[in-house]
CSV table of C-alpha atoms in Angstrom, one decimal:
chain,number,residue,atom,x,y,z
A,18,MET,CA,0.0,0.0,0.0
A,19,GLY,CA,1.1,3.6,-0.5
A,20,GLN,CA,-0.2,7.2,0.0
A,21,THR,CA,-0.3,10.3,-2.2
A,22,HIS,CA,0.6,13.8,-1.1
A,23,THR,CA,-3.2,14.5,-0.7
A,24,GLY,CA,-3.5,11.6,1.7
A,25,GLN,CA,-5.3,9.3,-0.7
A,26,VAL,CA,-4.5,5.7,-0.2
A,27,TYR,CA,-3.6,3.6,-3.3
A,28,GLU,CA,-2.5,0.1,-3.9
A,29,THR,CA,1.0,-0.7,-5.2
A,30,LYS,CA,1.5,-3.6,-7.6
A,31,THR,CA,4.5,-5.7,-8.2
A,32,VAL,CA,5.3,-6.0,-11.9
A,33,TYR,CA,7.2,-9.1,-12.9
A,34,VAL,CA,9.3,-8.7,-16.1
A,35,GLU,CA,9.9,-12.1,-17.8
A,36,ARG,CA,13.4,-12.6,-19.0
A,37,PRO,CA,13.6,-12.7,-22.7
A,38,ARG,CA,13.8,-16.3,-24.1
A,39,THR,CA,15.6,-15.1,-27.3
A,40,PHE,CA,18.5,-12.9,-28.1
A,41,LYS,CA,17.7,-9.9,-30.2
A,42,ASP,CA,20.4,-11.0,-32.6
A,43,PRO,CA,21.6,-14.6,-33.1
A,44,TRP,CA,24.9,-15.4,-31.3
A,45,ARG,CA,26.1,-17.1,-34.4
A,46,LYS,CA,25.4,-16.0,-38.0
A,47,ILE,CA,24.1,-18.6,-40.4
A,48,ASP,CA,22.8,-18.5,-44.0
A,49,TRP,CA,19.5,-20.3,-44.2
A,50,THR,CA,19.1,-20.1,-48.0
A,51,ARG,CA,18.7,-23.1,-50.3
A,52,LYS,CA,21.9,-22.0,-52.1
A,53,GLN,CA,23.8,-22.4,-48.8
A,54,LYS,CA,22.5,-25.9,-48.4
A,55,GLU,CA,23.5,-26.8,-52.0
A,56,ASP,CA,26.9,-25.2,-51.5
A,57,LEU,CA,27.4,-27.3,-48.3
A,58,GLN,CA,26.3,-30.4,-50.1
A,59,LYS,CA,28.8,-29.7,-52.9
A,60,PHE,CA,31.6,-29.0,-50.4
A,61,VAL,CA,31.1,-32.5,-48.8
A,62,MET,CA,30.5,-34.3,-52.1
A,63,ASP,CA,33.7,-32.9,-53.6
A,64,TYR,CA,35.8,-33.5,-50.5
A,65,GLU,CA,39.1,-35.4,-51.0
A,66,PRO,CA,41.8,-35.9,-48.3
A,67,ASP,CA,44.7,-33.6,-49.3
A,68,GLY,CA,48.4,-34.0,-48.8
A,69,SER,CA,48.3,-37.2,-46.6
A,70,LYS,CA,48.9,-40.9,-46.7
A,71,ALA,CA,45.2,-41.5,-45.7
A,72,LYS,CA,42.9,-42.2,-48.6
A,73,LYS,CA,39.8,-41.5,-46.5
A,74,LEU,CA,38.9,-39.4,-43.4
A,75,ARG,CA,37.7,-41.5,-40.5
A,76,VAL,CA,35.4,-39.8,-38.0
A,77,LEU,CA,34.7,-41.5,-34.6
A,78,ILE,CA,31.4,-40.7,-33.0
A,79,TYR,CA,31.1,-41.3,-29.2
A,80,GLY,CA,29.1,-40.1,-26.3
A,81,PRO,CA,26.7,-41.0,-23.5
A,82,VAL,CA,23.8,-43.3,-24.0
A,83,GLY,CA,20.8,-41.5,-25.6
A,84,ALA,CA,22.8,-38.8,-27.2
A,85,GLY,CA,21.7,-40.0,-30.7
A,86,LYS,CA,25.0,-41.2,-32.2
A,87,SER,CA,23.5,-43.6,-34.7
A,88,SER,CA,20.7,-41.1,-35.5
A,89,PHE,CA,23.3,-38.4,-36.2
A,90,ILE,CA,25.1,-40.7,-38.7
A,91,ASN,CA,21.8,-41.4,-40.4
A,92,SER,CA,21.0,-37.7,-40.4
A,93,VAL,CA,24.4,-36.7,-41.9
A,94,ILE,CA,24.0,-39.2,-44.8
A,95,THR,CA,20.4,-38.1,-45.3
A,96,ALA,CA,21.5,-34.4,-45.5
A,97,ILE,CA,24.4,-35.2,-47.9
A,98,ARG,CA,22.4,-37.5,-50.2
A,99,GLY,CA,19.2,-35.5,-50.1
A,100,ARG,CA,17.0,-38.5,-49.2
A,101,SER,CA,16.2,-40.6,-46.1
A,102,TYR,CA,19.0,-42.9,-44.8
A,103,VAL,CA,18.4,-45.3,-41.9
A,104,ARG,CA,21.2,-47.9,-42.2
A,105,ALA,CA,22.6,-47.2,-38.7
A,106,GLU,CA,20.4,-48.9,-36.2
A,107,ALA,CA,19.1,-46.2,-33.8
A,108,ASN,CA,17.0,-46.4,-30.7
A,109,ASN,CA,14.3,-43.8,-30.1
A,110,ALA,CA,13.5,-44.9,-26.6
A,111,ARG,CA,14.6,-41.8,-24.7
A,112,LYS,CA,14.5,-43.4,-21.2
A,113,ASP,CA,16.9,-46.2,-22.0
A,114,THR,CA,20.1,-46.3,-19.9
A,115,LYS,CA,21.7,-49.0,-21.9
A,116,SER,CA,23.5,-48.6,-25.2
A,117,PHE,CA,21.6,-49.8,-28.3
A,118,THR,CA,24.8,-50.1,-30.4
A,119,LYS,CA,26.9,-53.0,-29.4
A,120,GLU,CA,29.4,-53.4,-32.3
A,121,TYR,CA,32.1,-51.2,-33.9
A,122,LYS,CA,30.7,-50.3,-37.3
A,123,ALA,CA,31.9,-48.1,-40.1
A,124,HIS,CA,29.3,-46.2,-42.3
A,125,LYS,CA,30.3,-45.1,-45.8
A,126,ILE,CA,28.5,-42.6,-48.0
A,127,ARG,CA,27.7,-43.7,-51.5
A,128,ARG,CA,28.4,-41.3,-54.4
A,129,GLN,CA,25.6,-40.5,-56.9
A,130,GLY,CA,27.7,-41.8,-59.8
A,131,GLY,CA,29.0,-44.9,-58.0
A,132,GLY,CA,31.6,-45.6,-55.4
A,133,HIS,CA,31.9,-44.0,-52.0
A,134,LEU,CA,33.0,-40.6,-50.6
A,135,PRO,CA,36.4,-40.7,-48.8
A,136,ILE,CA,34.7,-40.2,-45.5
A,137,VAL,CA,33.9,-42.9,-42.9
A,138,PHE,CA,31.8,-42.4,-39.8
A,139,SER,CA,32.5,-45.0,-37.2
A,140,ASP,CA,29.8,-45.8,-34.7
A,141,ILE,CA,30.5,-47.1,-31.2
A,142,MET,CA,28.8,-48.4,-28.1
A,143,GLY,CA,27.6,-45.6,-25.7
A,144,LEU,CA,29.2,-44.4,-22.5
A,145,GLU,CA,27.1,-45.6,-19.5
A,146,ASP,CA,27.0,-44.5,-15.9
A,147,GLY,CA,29.1,-46.7,-13.6
A,148,GLN,CA,31.9,-49.2,-13.8
A,149,ASP,CA,32.0,-52.2,-16.1
A,150,VAL,CA,29.0,-50.9,-18.1
A,151,GLY,CA,28.9,-49.5,-21.6
A,152,VAL,CA,31.9,-49.0,-23.8
A,153,ARG,CA,35.2,-48.9,-22.1
A,154,ALA,CA,37.3,-45.8,-22.5
A,155,GLU,CA,40.3,-48.1,-23.2
A,156,ASP,CA,38.5,-49.6,-26.2
A,157,ILE,CA,37.8,-46.1,-27.6
A,158,GLN,CA,41.4,-45.3,-27.2
A,159,LEU,CA,42.3,-48.4,-29.2
A,160,ALA,CA,39.8,-47.5,-31.9
A,161,MET,CA,41.4,-44.1,-32.2
A,162,GLU,CA,44.8,-45.8,-32.8
A,163,GLY,CA,43.2,-48.0,-35.4
A,164,HIS,CA,43.5,-51.3,-33.5
A,165,VAL,CA,39.8,-52.2,-33.4
A,166,LYS,CA,38.4,-54.0,-36.4
A,167,GLU,CA,34.9,-53.5,-37.7
A,168,GLY,CA,32.4,-56.0,-36.2
A,169,TYR,CA,34.1,-56.1,-32.8
A,170,LYS,CA,31.4,-56.6,-30.1
A,171,PHE,CA,32.3,-54.4,-27.1
A,172,ASN,CA,32.7,-56.1,-23.7
A,173,PRO,CA,32.0,-53.7,-20.9
A,174,THR,CA,34.0,-55.8,-18.4
A,175,SER,CA,37.2,-56.2,-20.4
A,176,THR,CA,39.2,-54.3,-23.0
A,177,LEU,CA,40.0,-55.8,-26.4
A,178,SER,CA,43.1,-58.0,-26.1
A,179,LYS,CA,46.0,-58.1,-28.5
A,180,ASN,CA,45.5,-61.9,-28.4
A,181,ASP,CA,42.1,-61.5,-30.1
A,182,THR,CA,43.4,-62.1,-33.6
A,183,THR,CA,39.9,-61.8,-35.1
A,184,HIS,CA,39.2,-58.3,-33.8
A,185,TYR,CA,42.5,-56.7,-32.8
A,186,ASN,CA,44.5,-55.0,-35.6
A,187,PRO,CA,48.2,-55.1,-34.7
A,188,CYS,CA,49.4,-53.0,-37.6
A,189,PRO,CA,46.9,-50.2,-38.4
A,190,THR,CA,47.3,-48.1,-41.5
A,191,PRO,CA,46.6,-44.4,-41.7
A,192,ASP,CA,43.1,-45.3,-43.0
A,193,ASP,CA,42.4,-47.4,-39.9
A,194,GLN,CA,43.3,-44.5,-37.6
A,195,VAL,CA,40.7,-41.9,-36.4
A,196,HIS,CA,41.3,-38.4,-37.8
A,197,VAL,CA,38.5,-36.5,-36.0
A,198,LEU,CA,36.8,-37.4,-32.6
A,199,VAL,CA,33.2,-36.2,-32.3
A,200,CYS,CA,31.5,-36.2,-29.0
A,201,LEU,CA,27.6,-36.2,-29.1
A,202,LEU,CA,25.7,-34.7,-26.2
A,203,ASN,CA,22.0,-34.5,-25.6
A,204,VAL,CA,21.3,-30.9,-24.7
A,205,ASN,CA,17.9,-31.9,-23.3
A,206,SER,CA,19.5,-34.0,-20.5
A,207,THR,CA,19.8,-32.6,-17.1
A,208,GLU,CA,23.4,-33.4,-16.5
A,209,ILE,CA,26.3,-35.7,-17.3
A,210,THR,CA,27.1,-38.0,-14.4
A,211,PRO,CA,30.6,-37.9,-12.8
A,212,SER,CA,31.5,-41.4,-14.0
A,213,VAL,CA,30.7,-40.6,-17.6
A,214,ILE,CA,32.6,-37.3,-17.3
A,215,GLN,CA,35.6,-39.2,-16.0
A,216,LYS,CA,35.4,-41.6,-19.0
A,217,MET,CA,35.1,-38.7,-21.4
A,218,LYS,CA,38.1,-37.0,-19.8
A,219,ALA,CA,40.2,-40.2,-20.3
A,220,ILE,CA,39.1,-40.3,-24.0
A,221,ARG,CA,39.8,-36.6,-24.6
A,222,GLU,CA,43.2,-36.9,-23.0
A,223,LYS,CA,44.1,-39.8,-25.3
A,224,ALA,CA,42.9,-37.9,-28.3
A,225,ARG,CA,45.0,-34.9,-27.2
A,226,ASP,CA,48.1,-37.1,-26.9
A,227,LEU,CA,47.5,-38.4,-30.4
A,228,GLY,CA,46.9,-34.9,-31.8
A,229,ILE,CA,43.4,-35.8,-32.9
A,230,PRO,CA,41.1,-32.8,-33.2
A,231,GLN,CA,37.9,-32.9,-31.2
A,232,ILE,CA,34.5,-31.3,-31.6
A,233,ALA,CA,31.1,-31.8,-29.9
A,234,ILE,CA,27.6,-32.0,-31.4
A,235,GLY,CA,24.6,-31.0,-29.4
A,236,THR,CA,21.5,-33.1,-30.3
A,237,HIS,CA,17.8,-33.0,-29.4
A,238,ILE,CA,17.8,-29.2,-29.6
A,239,ASP,CA,14.1,-29.1,-30.4
A,240,LYS,CA,13.3,-31.0,-27.2
A,241,CYS,CA,15.1,-28.5,-25.0
A,242,CYS,CA,13.5,-25.4,-26.3
A,243,GLY,CA,10.0,-24.7,-27.6
A,244,ILE,CA,11.3,-21.8,-29.7
A,245,ILE,CA,13.5,-24.1,-31.7
A,246,GLU,CA,10.8,-26.8,-31.9
A,247,LYS,CA,8.6,-24.2,-33.6
A,248,ASP,CA,11.4,-22.9,-35.9
A,249,VAL,CA,14.8,-24.5,-36.2
A,250,LYS,CA,16.1,-21.2,-37.7
A,251,ASP,CA,15.9,-19.7,-34.2
A,252,VAL,CA,18.5,-22.1,-32.9
A,253,TYR,CA,21.1,-19.3,-32.3
A,254,LYS,CA,18.5,-16.9,-30.7
A,255,SER,CA,17.6,-19.3,-27.9
A,256,THR,CA,19.0,-18.2,-24.6
A,257,HIS,CA,18.2,-21.6,-23.0
A,258,LEU,CA,20.2,-23.5,-25.7
A,259,LYS,CA,23.2,-21.3,-25.3
A,260,LYS,CA,23.1,-21.7,-21.6
A,261,LYS,CA,23.0,-25.5,-22.0
A,262,MET,CA,25.8,-25.5,-24.6
A,263,THR,CA,27.9,-23.4,-22.3
A,264,GLU,CA,27.3,-25.8,-19.4
A,265,PHE,CA,28.3,-28.8,-21.5
A,266,SER,CA,31.3,-26.9,-22.9
A,267,SER,CA,32.5,-26.3,-19.3
A,268,ALA,CA,31.7,-29.9,-18.2
A,269,VAL,CA,33.5,-31.8,-21.0
A,270,GLY,CA,36.3,-29.2,-21.7
A,271,ILE,CA,35.4,-28.6,-25.4
A,272,PRO,CA,35.4,-24.9,-26.4
A,273,LEU,CA,32.0,-23.4,-27.2
A,274,ASN,CA,33.2,-22.6,-30.8
A,275,CYS,CA,33.8,-26.3,-31.3
A,276,LEU,CA,30.3,-27.3,-30.3
A,277,PHE,CA,27.6,-27.4,-32.9
A,278,PRO,CA,23.8,-27.9,-32.4
A,279,VAL,CA,21.8,-30.2,-34.7
A,280,LYS,CA,18.4,-31.7,-35.0
A,281,ASN,CA,18.5,-35.3,-36.0
A,282,TYR,CA,16.1,-37.0,-38.4
A,283,SER,CA,14.0,-39.2,-36.2
A,284,ASP,CA,10.4,-38.2,-36.1
A,285,ASP,CA,10.2,-37.0,-39.7
A,286,PRO,CA,12.6,-38.7,-42.2
A,287,GLU,CA,11.9,-36.3,-45.1
A,288,PRO,CA,14.8,-33.9,-45.7
A,289,LYS,CA,14.3,-30.3,-44.7
A,290,ASP,CA,16.6,-27.4,-45.7
A,291,ASP,CA,16.9,-25.9,-42.2
A,292,MET,CA,17.9,-29.2,-40.6
A,293,ASP,CA,20.2,-30.0,-43.4
A,294,ILE,CA,22.1,-26.7,-43.1
A,295,LEU,CA,22.8,-27.2,-39.4
A,296,ILE,CA,23.9,-30.8,-40.0
A,297,LEU,CA,26.1,-30.0,-43.0
A,298,THR,CA,27.6,-27.0,-41.3
A,299,ALA,CA,28.8,-29.3,-38.5
A,300,VAL,CA,30.1,-31.8,-41.2
A,301,LYS,CA,32.0,-29.0,-42.9
A,302,HIS,CA,33.8,-28.2,-39.7
A,303,ILE,CA,34.5,-31.9,-39.1
A,304,LEU,CA,36.2,-32.2,-42.6
A,305,ASN,CA,38.2,-29.0,-42.1
A,306,TYR,CA,39.5,-30.1,-38.7
A,307,GLY,CA,40.3,-33.5,-40.2
A,308,ASP,CA,42.2,-32.0,-43.1
A,309,ASP,CA,44.3,-30.1,-40.6
A,310,PHE,CA,45.2,-33.3,-38.8
A,311,LEU,CA,45.9,-35.2,-42.0
A,312,ASP,CA,48.3,-32.4,-43.1
A,313,ASP,CA,50.3,-33.1,-39.9
A,314,MET,CA,50.3,-36.9,-40.1
Protein backbone atom coordinates (compact mmCIF):
# COMPACT_ATOMS: atom_id res chain seq x y z
CA MET A 1 0.00 0.00 0.00
CA GLY A 2 1.12 3.64 -0.54
CA GLN A 3 -0.15 7.19 0.02
CA THR A 4 -0.32 10.27 -2.24
CA HIS A 5 0.57 13.82 -1.12
CA THR A 6 -3.20 14.49 -0.68
CA GLY A 7 -3.52 11.61 1.70
CA GLN A 8 -5.35 9.34 -0.72
CA VAL A 9 -4.50 5.70 -0.21
CA TYR A 10 -3.59 3.64 -3.28
CA GLU A 11 -2.48 0.09 -3.93
CA THR A 12 1.00 -0.73 -5.19
CA LYS A 13 1.46 -3.57 -7.63
CA THR A 14 4.53 -5.70 -8.20
CA VAL A 15 5.33 -6.01 -11.87
CA TYR A 16 7.20 -9.14 -12.91
CA VAL A 17 9.27 -8.74 -16.05
CA GLU A 18 9.86 -12.08 -17.79
CA ARG A 19 13.42 -12.60 -18.96
CA PRO A 20 13.57 -12.74 -22.74
CA ARG A 21 13.84 -16.28 -24.09
CA THR A 22 15.55 -15.13 -27.26
CA PHE A 23 18.45 -12.90 -28.09
CA LYS A 24 17.70 -9.87 -30.22
CA ASP A 25 20.42 -10.98 -32.62
CA PRO A 26 21.62 -14.58 -33.11
CA TRP A 27 24.86 -15.37 -31.30
CA ARG A 28 26.08 -17.14 -34.44
CA LYS A 29 25.44 -16.03 -37.97
CA ILE A 30 24.15 -18.62 -40.41
CA ASP A 31 22.82 -18.49 -43.96
CA TRP A 32 19.49 -20.34 -44.20
CA THR A 33 19.09 -20.13 -47.98
CA ARG A 34 18.66 -23.08 -50.33
CA LYS A 35 21.87 -22.00 -52.08
CA GLN A 36 23.77 -22.37 -48.80
CA LYS A 37 22.48 -25.90 -48.43
CA GLU A 38 23.50 -26.76 -51.98
CA ASP A 39 26.95 -25.20 -51.46
CA LEU A 40 27.45 -27.26 -48.30
CA GLN A 41 26.34 -30.45 -50.07
CA LYS A 42 28.77 -29.74 -52.89
CA PHE A 43 31.58 -29.05 -50.43
CA VAL A 44 31.07 -32.45 -48.82
CA MET A 45 30.49 -34.34 -52.08
CA ASP A 46 33.67 -32.86 -53.59
CA TYR A 47 35.81 -33.54 -50.53
CA GLU A 48 39.10 -35.36 -51.00
CA PRO A 49 41.82 -35.86 -48.33
CA ASP A 50 44.68 -33.60 -49.33
CA GLY A 51 48.38 -34.05 -48.78
CA SER A 52 48.33 -37.16 -46.61
CA LYS A 53 48.87 -40.91 -46.72
CA ALA A 54 45.25 -41.53 -45.74
CA LYS A 55 42.85 -42.16 -48.61
CA LYS A 56 39.78 -41.52 -46.46
CA LEU A 57 38.90 -39.43 -43.45
CA ARG A 58 37.73 -41.48 -40.46
CA VAL A 59 35.39 -39.80 -37.97
CA LEU A 60 34.71 -41.54 -34.64
CA ILE A 61 31.39 -40.75 -32.95
CA TYR A 62 31.14 -41.30 -29.20
CA GLY A 63 29.08 -40.05 -26.27
CA PRO A 64 26.68 -40.97 -23.47
CA VAL A 65 23.76 -43.34 -24.04
CA GLY A 66 20.80 -41.50 -25.56
CA ALA A 67 22.84 -38.78 -27.24
CA GLY A 68 21.73 -39.96 -30.69
CA LYS A 69 25.00 -41.20 -32.18
CA SER A 70 23.47 -43.59 -34.72
CA SER A 71 20.69 -41.11 -35.52
CA PHE A 72 23.32 -38.44 -36.17
CA ILE A 73 25.13 -40.67 -38.66
CA ASN A 74 21.84 -41.41 -40.42
CA SER A 75 21.03 -37.68 -40.44
CA VAL A 76 24.42 -36.74 -41.88
CA ILE A 77 24.04 -39.17 -44.77
CA THR A 78 20.42 -38.05 -45.29
CA ALA A 79 21.53 -34.40 -45.52
CA ILE A 80 24.38 -35.21 -47.90
CA ARG A 81 22.40 -37.46 -50.25
CA GLY A 82 19.16 -35.49 -50.08
CA ARG A 83 17.02 -38.49 -49.19
CA SER A 84 16.24 -40.56 -46.10
CA TYR A 85 18.96 -42.92 -44.84
CA VAL A 86 18.40 -45.29 -41.91
CA ARG A 87 21.15 -47.90 -42.18
CA ALA A 88 22.64 -47.18 -38.73
CA GLU A 89 20.36 -48.88 -36.22
CA ALA A 90 19.08 -46.23 -33.83
CA ASN A 91 17.02 -46.43 -30.66
CA ASN A 92 14.34 -43.80 -30.12
CA ALA A 93 13.45 -44.91 -26.58
CA ARG A 94 14.56 -41.81 -24.69
CA LYS A 95 14.49 -43.38 -21.20
CA ASP A 96 16.86 -46.24 -22.00
CA THR A 97 20.06 -46.26 -19.93
CA LYS A 98 21.75 -49.05 -21.91
CA SER A 99 23.49 -48.63 -25.22
CA PHE A 100 21.58 -49.81 -28.29
CA THR A 101 24.76 -50.06 -30.39
CA LYS A 102 26.92 -53.03 -29.43
CA GLU A 103 29.43 -53.40 -32.27
CA TYR A 104 32.08 -51.23 -33.88
CA LYS A 105 30.72 -50.35 -37.29
CA ALA A 106 31.87 -48.07 -40.11
CA HIS A 107 29.34 -46.21 -42.27
CA LYS A 108 30.27 -45.12 -45.80
CA ILE A 109 28.54 -42.58 -48.02
CA ARG A 110 27.74 -43.67 -51.55
CA ARG A 111 28.43 -41.26 -54.42
CA GLN A 112 25.64 -40.54 -56.87
CA GLY A 113 27.74 -41.80 -59.76
CA GLY A 114 28.97 -44.90 -57.95
CA GLY A 115 31.63 -45.64 -55.39
CA HIS A 116 31.89 -43.97 -51.98
CA LEU A 117 33.01 -40.65 -50.58
CA PRO A 118 36.41 -40.74 -48.83
CA ILE A 119 34.66 -40.19 -45.49
CA VAL A 120 33.90 -42.90 -42.93
CA PHE A 121 31.76 -42.43 -39.81
CA SER A 122 32.51 -45.04 -37.16
CA ASP A 123 29.76 -45.81 -34.65
CA ILE A 124 30.54 -47.13 -31.20
CA MET A 125 28.80 -48.38 -28.05
CA GLY A 126 27.57 -45.62 -25.75
CA LEU A 127 29.16 -44.44 -22.50
CA GLU A 128 27.11 -45.59 -19.49
CA ASP A 129 27.04 -44.48 -15.87
CA GLY A 130 29.08 -46.74 -13.59
CA GLN A 131 31.93 -49.22 -13.82
CA ASP A 132 31.96 -52.25 -16.15
CA VAL A 133 28.99 -50.95 -18.15
CA GLY A 134 28.88 -49.46 -21.63
CA VAL A 135 31.91 -49.03 -23.85
CA ARG A 136 35.24 -48.90 -22.05
CA ALA A 137 37.34 -45.77 -22.49
CA GLU A 138 40.30 -48.05 -23.24
CA ASP A 139 38.48 -49.55 -26.22
CA ILE A 140 37.75 -46.10 -27.63
CA GLN A 141 41.44 -45.30 -27.21
CA LEU A 142 42.34 -48.45 -29.16
CA ALA A 143 39.82 -47.48 -31.86
CA MET A 144 41.44 -44.06 -32.21
CA GLU A 145 44.77 -45.75 -32.83
CA GLY A 146 43.18 -48.04 -35.43
CA HIS A 147 43.51 -51.29 -33.48
CA VAL A 148 39.79 -52.18 -33.42
CA LYS A 149 38.43 -54.03 -36.42
CA GLU A 150 34.90 -53.52 -37.69
CA GLY A 151 32.44 -55.97 -36.18
CA TYR A 152 34.06 -56.13 -32.76
CA LYS A 153 31.37 -56.55 -30.09
CA PHE A 154 32.31 -54.42 -27.11
CA ASN A 155 32.70 -56.09 -23.73
CA PRO A 156 31.95 -53.67 -20.86
CA THR A 157 33.99 -55.77 -18.39
CA SER A 158 37.21 -56.21 -20.38
CA THR A 159 39.23 -54.33 -22.96
CA LEU A 160 39.98 -55.75 -26.42
CA SER A 161 43.05 -57.96 -26.10
CA LYS A 162 46.00 -58.12 -28.46
CA ASN A 163 45.50 -61.88 -28.37
CA ASP A 164 42.12 -61.52 -30.09
CA THR A 165 43.42 -62.08 -33.61
CA THR A 166 39.90 -61.79 -35.06
CA HIS A 167 39.19 -58.25 -33.85
CA TYR A 168 42.55 -56.72 -32.85
CA ASN A 169 44.46 -54.98 -35.64
CA PRO A 170 48.18 -55.12 -34.73
CA CYS A 171 49.38 -52.99 -37.65
CA PRO A 172 46.88 -50.18 -38.35
CA THR A 173 47.28 -48.12 -41.50
CA PRO A 174 46.58 -44.35 -41.70
CA ASP A 175 43.11 -45.25 -43.04
CA ASP A 176 42.40 -47.36 -39.94
CA GLN A 177 43.25 -44.53 -37.55
CA VAL A 178 40.74 -41.92 -36.39
CA HIS A 179 41.28 -38.41 -37.76
CA VAL A 180 38.46 -36.54 -35.98
CA LEU A 181 36.85 -37.36 -32.64
CA VAL A 182 33.24 -36.19 -32.32
CA CYS A 183 31.45 -36.18 -28.96
CA LEU A 184 27.65 -36.21 -29.07
CA LEU A 185 25.71 -34.70 -26.18
CA ASN A 186 21.96 -34.55 -25.58
CA VAL A 187 21.32 -30.88 -24.72
CA ASN A 188 17.94 -31.89 -23.30
CA SER A 189 19.50 -34.03 -20.55
CA THR A 190 19.77 -32.58 -17.07
CA GLU A 191 23.43 -33.38 -16.48
CA ILE A 192 26.31 -35.69 -17.31
CA THR A 193 27.09 -38.04 -14.43
CA PRO A 194 30.56 -37.90 -12.80
CA SER A 195 31.50 -41.42 -13.96
CA VAL A 196 30.65 -40.59 -17.59
CA ILE A 197 32.55 -37.29 -17.29
CA GLN A 198 35.59 -39.24 -16.04
CA LYS A 199 35.41 -41.63 -19.00
CA MET A 200 35.10 -38.72 -21.42
CA LYS A 201 38.10 -37.04 -19.81
CA ALA A 202 40.24 -40.16 -20.35
CA ILE A 203 39.13 -40.34 -23.99
CA ARG A 204 39.80 -36.64 -24.57
CA GLU A 205 43.25 -36.88 -23.03
CA LYS A 206 44.14 -39.81 -25.29
CA ALA A 207 42.93 -37.89 -28.34
CA ARG A 208 44.97 -34.90 -27.22
CA ASP A 209 48.10 -37.06 -26.91
CA LEU A 210 47.49 -38.41 -30.43
CA GLY A 211 46.88 -34.89 -31.75
CA ILE A 212 43.37 -35.81 -32.93
CA PRO A 213 41.06 -32.76 -33.24
CA GLN A 214 37.88 -32.86 -31.19
CA ILE A 215 34.48 -31.26 -31.58
CA ALA A 216 31.09 -31.76 -29.94
CA ILE A 217 27.60 -32.01 -31.40
CA GLY A 218 24.56 -30.99 -29.36
CA THR A 219 21.50 -33.09 -30.27
CA HIS A 220 17.77 -32.99 -29.39
CA ILE A 221 17.82 -29.19 -29.61
CA ASP A 222 14.12 -29.06 -30.42
CA LYS A 223 13.28 -30.97 -27.23
CA CYS A 224 15.08 -28.52 -24.96
CA CYS A 225 13.46 -25.35 -26.26
CA GLY A 226 9.96 -24.66 -27.61
CA ILE A 227 11.30 -21.78 -29.69
CA ILE A 228 13.55 -24.14 -31.66
CA GLU A 229 10.81 -26.77 -31.86
CA LYS A 230 8.64 -24.16 -33.56
CA ASP A 231 11.37 -22.94 -35.93
CA VAL A 232 14.83 -24.49 -36.20
CA LYS A 233 16.15 -21.24 -37.71
CA ASP A 234 15.89 -19.65 -34.24
CA VAL A 235 18.50 -22.05 -32.88
CA TYR A 236 21.06 -19.30 -32.30
CA LYS A 237 18.52 -16.94 -30.74
CA SER A 238 17.57 -19.32 -27.91
CA THR A 239 18.97 -18.17 -24.57
CA HIS A 240 18.23 -21.56 -23.02
CA LEU A 241 20.15 -23.49 -25.66
CA LYS A 242 23.20 -21.26 -25.34
CA LYS A 243 23.11 -21.75 -21.56
CA LYS A 244 22.96 -25.54 -21.98
CA MET A 245 25.76 -25.55 -24.55
CA THR A 246 27.92 -23.35 -22.33
CA GLU A 247 27.34 -25.75 -19.41
CA PHE A 248 28.30 -28.76 -21.54
CA SER A 249 31.34 -26.92 -22.88
CA SER A 250 32.53 -26.34 -19.33
CA ALA A 251 31.72 -29.91 -18.21
CA VAL A 252 33.52 -31.76 -21.02
CA GLY A 253 36.25 -29.22 -21.73
CA ILE A 254 35.43 -28.60 -25.39
CA PRO A 255 35.39 -24.89 -26.37
CA LEU A 256 32.01 -23.44 -27.24
CA ASN A 257 33.21 -22.56 -30.75
CA CYS A 258 33.80 -26.30 -31.31
CA LEU A 259 30.26 -27.25 -30.26
CA PHE A 260 27.56 -27.39 -32.92
CA PRO A 261 23.80 -27.90 -32.41
CA VAL A 262 21.80 -30.15 -34.73
CA LYS A 263 18.37 -31.69 -34.99
CA ASN A 264 18.54 -35.33 -36.03
CA TYR A 265 16.10 -36.95 -38.43
CA SER A 266 14.03 -39.23 -36.21
CA ASP A 267 10.38 -38.16 -36.07
CA ASP A 268 10.16 -37.00 -39.70
CA PRO A 269 12.58 -38.65 -42.16
CA GLU A 270 11.86 -36.28 -45.06
CA PRO A 271 14.81 -33.90 -45.68
CA LYS A 272 14.33 -30.26 -44.69
CA ASP A 273 16.60 -27.40 -45.71
CA ASP A 274 16.91 -25.88 -42.22
CA MET A 275 17.88 -29.17 -40.58
CA ASP A 276 20.24 -30.02 -43.43
CA ILE A 277 22.06 -26.69 -43.14
CA LEU A 278 22.75 -27.23 -39.42
CA ILE A 279 23.92 -30.80 -40.00
CA LEU A 280 26.05 -29.98 -43.05
CA THR A 281 27.62 -26.98 -41.29
CA ALA A 282 28.80 -29.34 -38.55
CA VAL A 283 30.10 -31.79 -41.16
CA LYS A 284 32.02 -29.02 -42.93
CA HIS A 285 33.83 -28.19 -39.69
CA ILE A 286 34.54 -31.89 -39.11
CA LEU A 287 36.15 -32.16 -42.55
CA ASN A 288 38.17 -28.96 -42.08
CA TYR A 289 39.50 -30.12 -38.70
CA GLY A 290 40.25 -33.53 -40.16
CA ASP A 291 42.19 -32.04 -43.06
CA ASP A 292 44.34 -30.06 -40.63
CA PHE A 293 45.16 -33.30 -38.80
CA LEU A 294 45.91 -35.19 -42.01
CA ASP A 295 48.32 -32.44 -43.07
CA ASP A 296 50.33 -33.09 -39.90
CA MET A 297 50.35 -36.90 -40.15
